XYZ file of N, CA and C in Angstrom:
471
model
N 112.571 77.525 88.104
C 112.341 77.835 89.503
C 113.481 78.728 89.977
N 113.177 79.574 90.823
C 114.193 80.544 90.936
C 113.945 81.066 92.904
N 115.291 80.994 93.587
C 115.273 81.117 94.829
C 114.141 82.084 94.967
N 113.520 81.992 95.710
C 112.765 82.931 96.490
C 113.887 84.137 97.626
N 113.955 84.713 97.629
C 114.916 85.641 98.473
C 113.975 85.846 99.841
N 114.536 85.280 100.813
C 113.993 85.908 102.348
C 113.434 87.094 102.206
N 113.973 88.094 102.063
C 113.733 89.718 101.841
C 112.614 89.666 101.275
N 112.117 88.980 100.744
C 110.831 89.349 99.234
C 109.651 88.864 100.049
N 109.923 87.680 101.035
C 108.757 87.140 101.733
C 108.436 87.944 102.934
N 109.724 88.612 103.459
C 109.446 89.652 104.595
C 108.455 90.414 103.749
N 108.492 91.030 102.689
C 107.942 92.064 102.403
C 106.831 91.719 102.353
N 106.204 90.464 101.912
C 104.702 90.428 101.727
C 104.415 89.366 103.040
N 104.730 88.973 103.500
C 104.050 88.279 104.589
C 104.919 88.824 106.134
N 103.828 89.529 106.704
C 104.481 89.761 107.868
C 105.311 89.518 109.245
N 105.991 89.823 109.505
C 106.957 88.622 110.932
C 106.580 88.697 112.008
N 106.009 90.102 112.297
C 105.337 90.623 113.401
C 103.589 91.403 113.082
N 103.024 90.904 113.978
C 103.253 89.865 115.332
C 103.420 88.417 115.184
N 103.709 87.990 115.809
C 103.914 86.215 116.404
C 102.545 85.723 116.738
N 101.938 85.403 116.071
C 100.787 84.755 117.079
C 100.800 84.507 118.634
N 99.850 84.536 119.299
C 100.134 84.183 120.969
C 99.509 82.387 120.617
N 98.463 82.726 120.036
C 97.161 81.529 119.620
C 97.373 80.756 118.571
N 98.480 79.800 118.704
C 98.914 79.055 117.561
C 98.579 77.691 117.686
N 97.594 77.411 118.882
C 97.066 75.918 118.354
C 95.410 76.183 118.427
N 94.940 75.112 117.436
C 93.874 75.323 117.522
C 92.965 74.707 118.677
N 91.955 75.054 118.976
C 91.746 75.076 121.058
C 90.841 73.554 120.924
N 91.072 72.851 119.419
C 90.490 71.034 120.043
C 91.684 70.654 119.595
N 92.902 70.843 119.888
C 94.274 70.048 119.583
C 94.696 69.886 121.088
N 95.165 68.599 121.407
C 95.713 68.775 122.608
C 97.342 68.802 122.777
N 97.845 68.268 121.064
C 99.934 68.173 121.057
C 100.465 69.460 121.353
N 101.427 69.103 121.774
C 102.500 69.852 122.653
C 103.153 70.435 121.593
N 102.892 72.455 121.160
C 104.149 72.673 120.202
C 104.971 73.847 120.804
N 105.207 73.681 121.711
C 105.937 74.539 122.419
C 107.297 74.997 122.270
N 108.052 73.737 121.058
C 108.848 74.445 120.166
C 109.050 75.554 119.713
N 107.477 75.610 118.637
C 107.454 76.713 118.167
C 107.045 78.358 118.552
N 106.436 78.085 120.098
C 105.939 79.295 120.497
C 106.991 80.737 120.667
N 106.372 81.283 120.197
C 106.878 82.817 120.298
C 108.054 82.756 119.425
N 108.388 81.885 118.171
C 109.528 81.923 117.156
C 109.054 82.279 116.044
N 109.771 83.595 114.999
C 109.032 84.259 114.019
C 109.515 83.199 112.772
N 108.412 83.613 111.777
C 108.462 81.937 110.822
C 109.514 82.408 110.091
N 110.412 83.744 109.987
C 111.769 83.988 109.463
C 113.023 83.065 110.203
N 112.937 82.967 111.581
C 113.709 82.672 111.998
C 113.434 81.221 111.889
N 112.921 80.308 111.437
C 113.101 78.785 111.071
C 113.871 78.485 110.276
N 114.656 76.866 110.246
C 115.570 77.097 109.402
C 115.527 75.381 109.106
N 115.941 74.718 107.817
C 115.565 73.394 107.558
C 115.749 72.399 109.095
N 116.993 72.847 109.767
C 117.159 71.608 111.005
C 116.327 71.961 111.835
N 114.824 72.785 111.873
C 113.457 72.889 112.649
C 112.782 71.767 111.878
N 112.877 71.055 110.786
C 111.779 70.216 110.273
C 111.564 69.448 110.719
N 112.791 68.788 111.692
C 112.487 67.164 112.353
C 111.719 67.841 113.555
N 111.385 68.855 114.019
C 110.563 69.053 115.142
C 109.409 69.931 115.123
N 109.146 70.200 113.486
C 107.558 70.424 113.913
C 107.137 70.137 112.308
N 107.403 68.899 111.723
C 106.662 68.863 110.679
C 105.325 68.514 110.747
N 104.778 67.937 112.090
C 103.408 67.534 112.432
C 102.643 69.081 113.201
N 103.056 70.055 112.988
C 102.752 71.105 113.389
C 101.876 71.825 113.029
N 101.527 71.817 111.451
C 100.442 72.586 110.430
C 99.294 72.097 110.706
N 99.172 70.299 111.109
C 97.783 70.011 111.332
C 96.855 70.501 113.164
N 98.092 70.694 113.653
C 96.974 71.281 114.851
C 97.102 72.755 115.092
N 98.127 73.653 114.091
C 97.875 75.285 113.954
C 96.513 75.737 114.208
N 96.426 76.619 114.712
C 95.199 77.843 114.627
C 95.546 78.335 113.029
N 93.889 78.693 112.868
C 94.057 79.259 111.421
C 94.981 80.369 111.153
N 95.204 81.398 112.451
C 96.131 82.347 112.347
C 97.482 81.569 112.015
N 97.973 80.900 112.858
C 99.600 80.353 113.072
C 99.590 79.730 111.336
N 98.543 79.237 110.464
C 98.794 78.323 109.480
C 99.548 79.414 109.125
N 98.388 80.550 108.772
C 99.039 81.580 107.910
C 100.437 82.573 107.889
N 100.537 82.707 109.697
C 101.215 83.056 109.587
C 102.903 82.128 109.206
N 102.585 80.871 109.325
C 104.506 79.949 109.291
C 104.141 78.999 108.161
N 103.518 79.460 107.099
C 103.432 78.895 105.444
C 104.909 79.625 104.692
N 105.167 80.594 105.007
C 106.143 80.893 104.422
C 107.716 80.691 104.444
N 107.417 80.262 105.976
C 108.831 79.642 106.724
C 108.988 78.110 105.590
N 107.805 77.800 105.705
C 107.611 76.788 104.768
C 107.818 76.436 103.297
N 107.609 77.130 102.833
C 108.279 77.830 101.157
C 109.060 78.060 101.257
N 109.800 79.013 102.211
C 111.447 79.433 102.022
C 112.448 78.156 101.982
N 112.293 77.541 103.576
C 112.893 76.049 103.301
C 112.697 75.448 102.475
N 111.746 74.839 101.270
C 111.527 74.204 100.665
C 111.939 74.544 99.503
N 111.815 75.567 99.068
C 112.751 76.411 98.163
C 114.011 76.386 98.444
N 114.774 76.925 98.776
C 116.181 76.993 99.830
C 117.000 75.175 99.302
N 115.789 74.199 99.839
C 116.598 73.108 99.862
C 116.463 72.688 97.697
N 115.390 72.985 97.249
C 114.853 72.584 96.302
C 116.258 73.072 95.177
N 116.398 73.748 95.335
C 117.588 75.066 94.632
C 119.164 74.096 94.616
N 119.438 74.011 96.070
C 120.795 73.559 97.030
C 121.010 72.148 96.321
N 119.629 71.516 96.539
C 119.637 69.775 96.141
C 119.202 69.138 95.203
N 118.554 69.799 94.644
C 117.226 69.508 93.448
C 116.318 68.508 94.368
N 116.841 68.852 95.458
C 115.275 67.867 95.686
C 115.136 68.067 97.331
N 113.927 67.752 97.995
C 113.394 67.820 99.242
C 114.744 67.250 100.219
N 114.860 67.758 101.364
C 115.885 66.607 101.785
C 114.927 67.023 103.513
N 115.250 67.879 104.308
C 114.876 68.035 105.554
C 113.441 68.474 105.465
N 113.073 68.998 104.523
C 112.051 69.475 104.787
C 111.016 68.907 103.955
N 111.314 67.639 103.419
C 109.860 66.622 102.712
C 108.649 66.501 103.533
N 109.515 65.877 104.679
C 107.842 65.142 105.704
C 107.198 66.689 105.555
N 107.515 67.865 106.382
C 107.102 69.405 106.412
C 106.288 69.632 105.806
N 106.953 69.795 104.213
C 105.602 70.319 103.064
C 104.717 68.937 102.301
N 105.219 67.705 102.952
C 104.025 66.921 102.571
C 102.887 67.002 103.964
N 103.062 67.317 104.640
C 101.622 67.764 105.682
C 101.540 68.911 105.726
N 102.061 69.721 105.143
C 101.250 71.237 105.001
C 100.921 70.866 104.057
N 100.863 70.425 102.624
C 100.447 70.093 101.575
C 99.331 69.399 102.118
N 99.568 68.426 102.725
C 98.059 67.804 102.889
C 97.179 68.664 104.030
N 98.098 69.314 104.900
C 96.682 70.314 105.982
C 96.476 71.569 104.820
N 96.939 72.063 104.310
C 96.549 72.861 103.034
C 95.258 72.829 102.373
N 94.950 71.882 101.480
C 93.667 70.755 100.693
C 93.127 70.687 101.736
N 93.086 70.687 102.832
C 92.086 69.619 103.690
C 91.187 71.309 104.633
N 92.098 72.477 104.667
C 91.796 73.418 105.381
C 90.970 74.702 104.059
N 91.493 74.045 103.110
C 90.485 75.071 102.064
C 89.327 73.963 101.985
N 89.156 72.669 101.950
C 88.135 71.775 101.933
C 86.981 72.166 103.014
N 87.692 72.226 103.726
C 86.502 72.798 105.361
C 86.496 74.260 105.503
N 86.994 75.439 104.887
C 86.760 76.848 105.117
C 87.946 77.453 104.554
N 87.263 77.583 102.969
C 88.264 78.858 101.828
C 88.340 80.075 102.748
N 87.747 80.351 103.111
C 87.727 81.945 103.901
C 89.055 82.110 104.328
N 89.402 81.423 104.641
C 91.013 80.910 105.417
C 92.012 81.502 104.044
N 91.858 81.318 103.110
C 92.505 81.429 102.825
C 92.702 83.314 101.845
N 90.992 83.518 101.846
C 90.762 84.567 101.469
C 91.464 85.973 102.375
N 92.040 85.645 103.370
C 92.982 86.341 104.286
C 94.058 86.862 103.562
N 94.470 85.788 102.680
C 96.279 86.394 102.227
C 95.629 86.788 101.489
N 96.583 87.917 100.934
C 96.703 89.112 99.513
C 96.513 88.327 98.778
N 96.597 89.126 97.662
C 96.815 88.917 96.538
C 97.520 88.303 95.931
N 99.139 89.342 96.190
C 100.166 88.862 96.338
C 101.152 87.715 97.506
N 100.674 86.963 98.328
C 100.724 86.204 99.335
C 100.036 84.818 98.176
N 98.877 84.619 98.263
C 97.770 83.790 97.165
C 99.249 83.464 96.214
N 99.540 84.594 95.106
C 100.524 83.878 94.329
C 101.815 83.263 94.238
N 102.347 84.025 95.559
C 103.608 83.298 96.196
C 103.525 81.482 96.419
N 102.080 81.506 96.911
C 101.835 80.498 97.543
C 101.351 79.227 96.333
N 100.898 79.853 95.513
C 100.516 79.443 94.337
C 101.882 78.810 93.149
N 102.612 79.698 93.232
C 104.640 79.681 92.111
C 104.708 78.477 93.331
N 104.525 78.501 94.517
C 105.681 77.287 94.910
C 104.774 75.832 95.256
N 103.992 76.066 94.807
C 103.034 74.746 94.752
C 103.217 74.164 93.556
N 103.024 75.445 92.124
C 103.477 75.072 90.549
C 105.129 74.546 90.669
N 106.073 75.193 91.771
C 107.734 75.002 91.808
C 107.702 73.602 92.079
N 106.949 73.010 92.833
C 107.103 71.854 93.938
C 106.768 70.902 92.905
N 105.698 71.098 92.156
C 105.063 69.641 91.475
C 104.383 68.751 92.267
N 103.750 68.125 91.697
C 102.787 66.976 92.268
C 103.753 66.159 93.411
N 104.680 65.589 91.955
C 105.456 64.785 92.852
C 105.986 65.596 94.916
N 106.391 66.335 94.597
C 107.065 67.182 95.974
C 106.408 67.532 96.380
N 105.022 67.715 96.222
C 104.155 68.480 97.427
C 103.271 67.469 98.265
N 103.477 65.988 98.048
C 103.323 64.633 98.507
C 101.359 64.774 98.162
N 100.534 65.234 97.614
C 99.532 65.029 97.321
C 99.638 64.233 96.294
N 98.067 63.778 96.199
C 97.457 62.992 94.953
C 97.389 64.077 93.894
N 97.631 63.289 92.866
C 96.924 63.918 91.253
C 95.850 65.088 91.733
N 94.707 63.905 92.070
C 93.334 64.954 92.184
C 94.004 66.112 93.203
N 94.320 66.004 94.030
C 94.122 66.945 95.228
C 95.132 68.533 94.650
N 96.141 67.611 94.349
C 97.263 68.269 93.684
C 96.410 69.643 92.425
N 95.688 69.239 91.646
C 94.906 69.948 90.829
C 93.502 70.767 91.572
N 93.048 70.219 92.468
C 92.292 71.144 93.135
C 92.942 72.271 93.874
N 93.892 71.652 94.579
C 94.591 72.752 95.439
C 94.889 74.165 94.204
N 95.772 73.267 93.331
C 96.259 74.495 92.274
C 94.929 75.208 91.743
N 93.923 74.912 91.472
C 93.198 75.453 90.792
C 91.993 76.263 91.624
N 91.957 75.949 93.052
C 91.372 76.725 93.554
C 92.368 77.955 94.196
N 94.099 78.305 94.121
C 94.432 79.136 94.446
C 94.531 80.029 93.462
N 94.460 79.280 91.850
C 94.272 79.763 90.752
C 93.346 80.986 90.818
N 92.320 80.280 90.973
C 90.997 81.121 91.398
C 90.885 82.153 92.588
N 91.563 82.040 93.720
C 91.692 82.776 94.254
C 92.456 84.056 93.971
N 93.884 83.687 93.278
C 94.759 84.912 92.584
C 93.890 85.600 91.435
N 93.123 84.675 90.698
C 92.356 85.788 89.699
C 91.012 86.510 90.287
N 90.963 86.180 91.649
C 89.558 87.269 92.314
C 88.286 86.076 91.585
N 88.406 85.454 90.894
C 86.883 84.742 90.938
C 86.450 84.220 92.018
N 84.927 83.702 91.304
C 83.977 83.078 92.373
C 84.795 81.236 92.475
N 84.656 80.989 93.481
C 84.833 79.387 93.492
C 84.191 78.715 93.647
N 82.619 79.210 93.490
C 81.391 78.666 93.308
C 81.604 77.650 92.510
N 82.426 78.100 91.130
C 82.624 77.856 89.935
C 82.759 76.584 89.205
N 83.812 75.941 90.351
C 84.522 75.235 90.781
C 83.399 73.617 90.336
């Protein structure tokens, strides 16, 4: 596993714009934390205040602060060998993850190519264990982004 460099995620996932529409419009929690903050500028001591955040995102906001999400998790993974601030974080994006390709892949057919495999190395980086999913889920997730990075059908599936 090897740091991810900030710089590399600027390049493929964009900072601007900010979403305006970052909850989804049947959520009623308060994330007003995060409004109008670019997912570069997050930093592990944001985890205690919006790790419950991924499950009421707009599909835009998922996409756009997944990477804020990898960087920390990476960042700490490297520093500690292991999760420290940012566990609860990527175990509910891990689980709103599975649960948001379960109800509409399209979602995810948005990111590149290159976005898909970023997202893909730090799911393989994380392991079962660290990405707080089950076995099963853990192998679907991987194998349907699998599928997504190689352009197949997920009919397939």
């Amino acid at each position: 596993m090897q740091l991810l460099k900030k710089e590399s995620l600027e390049i493929n996932f964009p900072i601007l714009p900010i979403p305006n529409n970052i909850k989804d419009e049947n959520e009623f929690e308060d994330i007003i934390y995060i409004q109008g903050k670019s997912w570069i500028s997050l930093k592990a001591s944001d985890c205690k205040y919006i790790w419950d955040f991924f499950s009421v995102f707009s599909n835009e906001a998922f996409r756009y602060y997944l990477p804020a999400v990898i960087y920390i998790s990476f960042e700490e993974l490297i520093k500690f060998q292991k999760l420290k601030d940012s566990d609860l974080l990527v175990d509910c994006t891990c689980q709103n993850m599975i649960g948001r390709m379960r109800d509409d892949l399209d979602i995810f057919k948005k990111f590149s190519s290159v976005q898909l495999r970023t997202i893909l190395e730090w799911l393989l980086d994380l392991g079962e264990k660290n990405s707080g999913l089950t076995p099963y889920d853990y192998k679907e997730c991987v194998t349907w982004l699998s599928l997504l990075v190689e352009e197949k059908n997920i009919e397939t599936i």
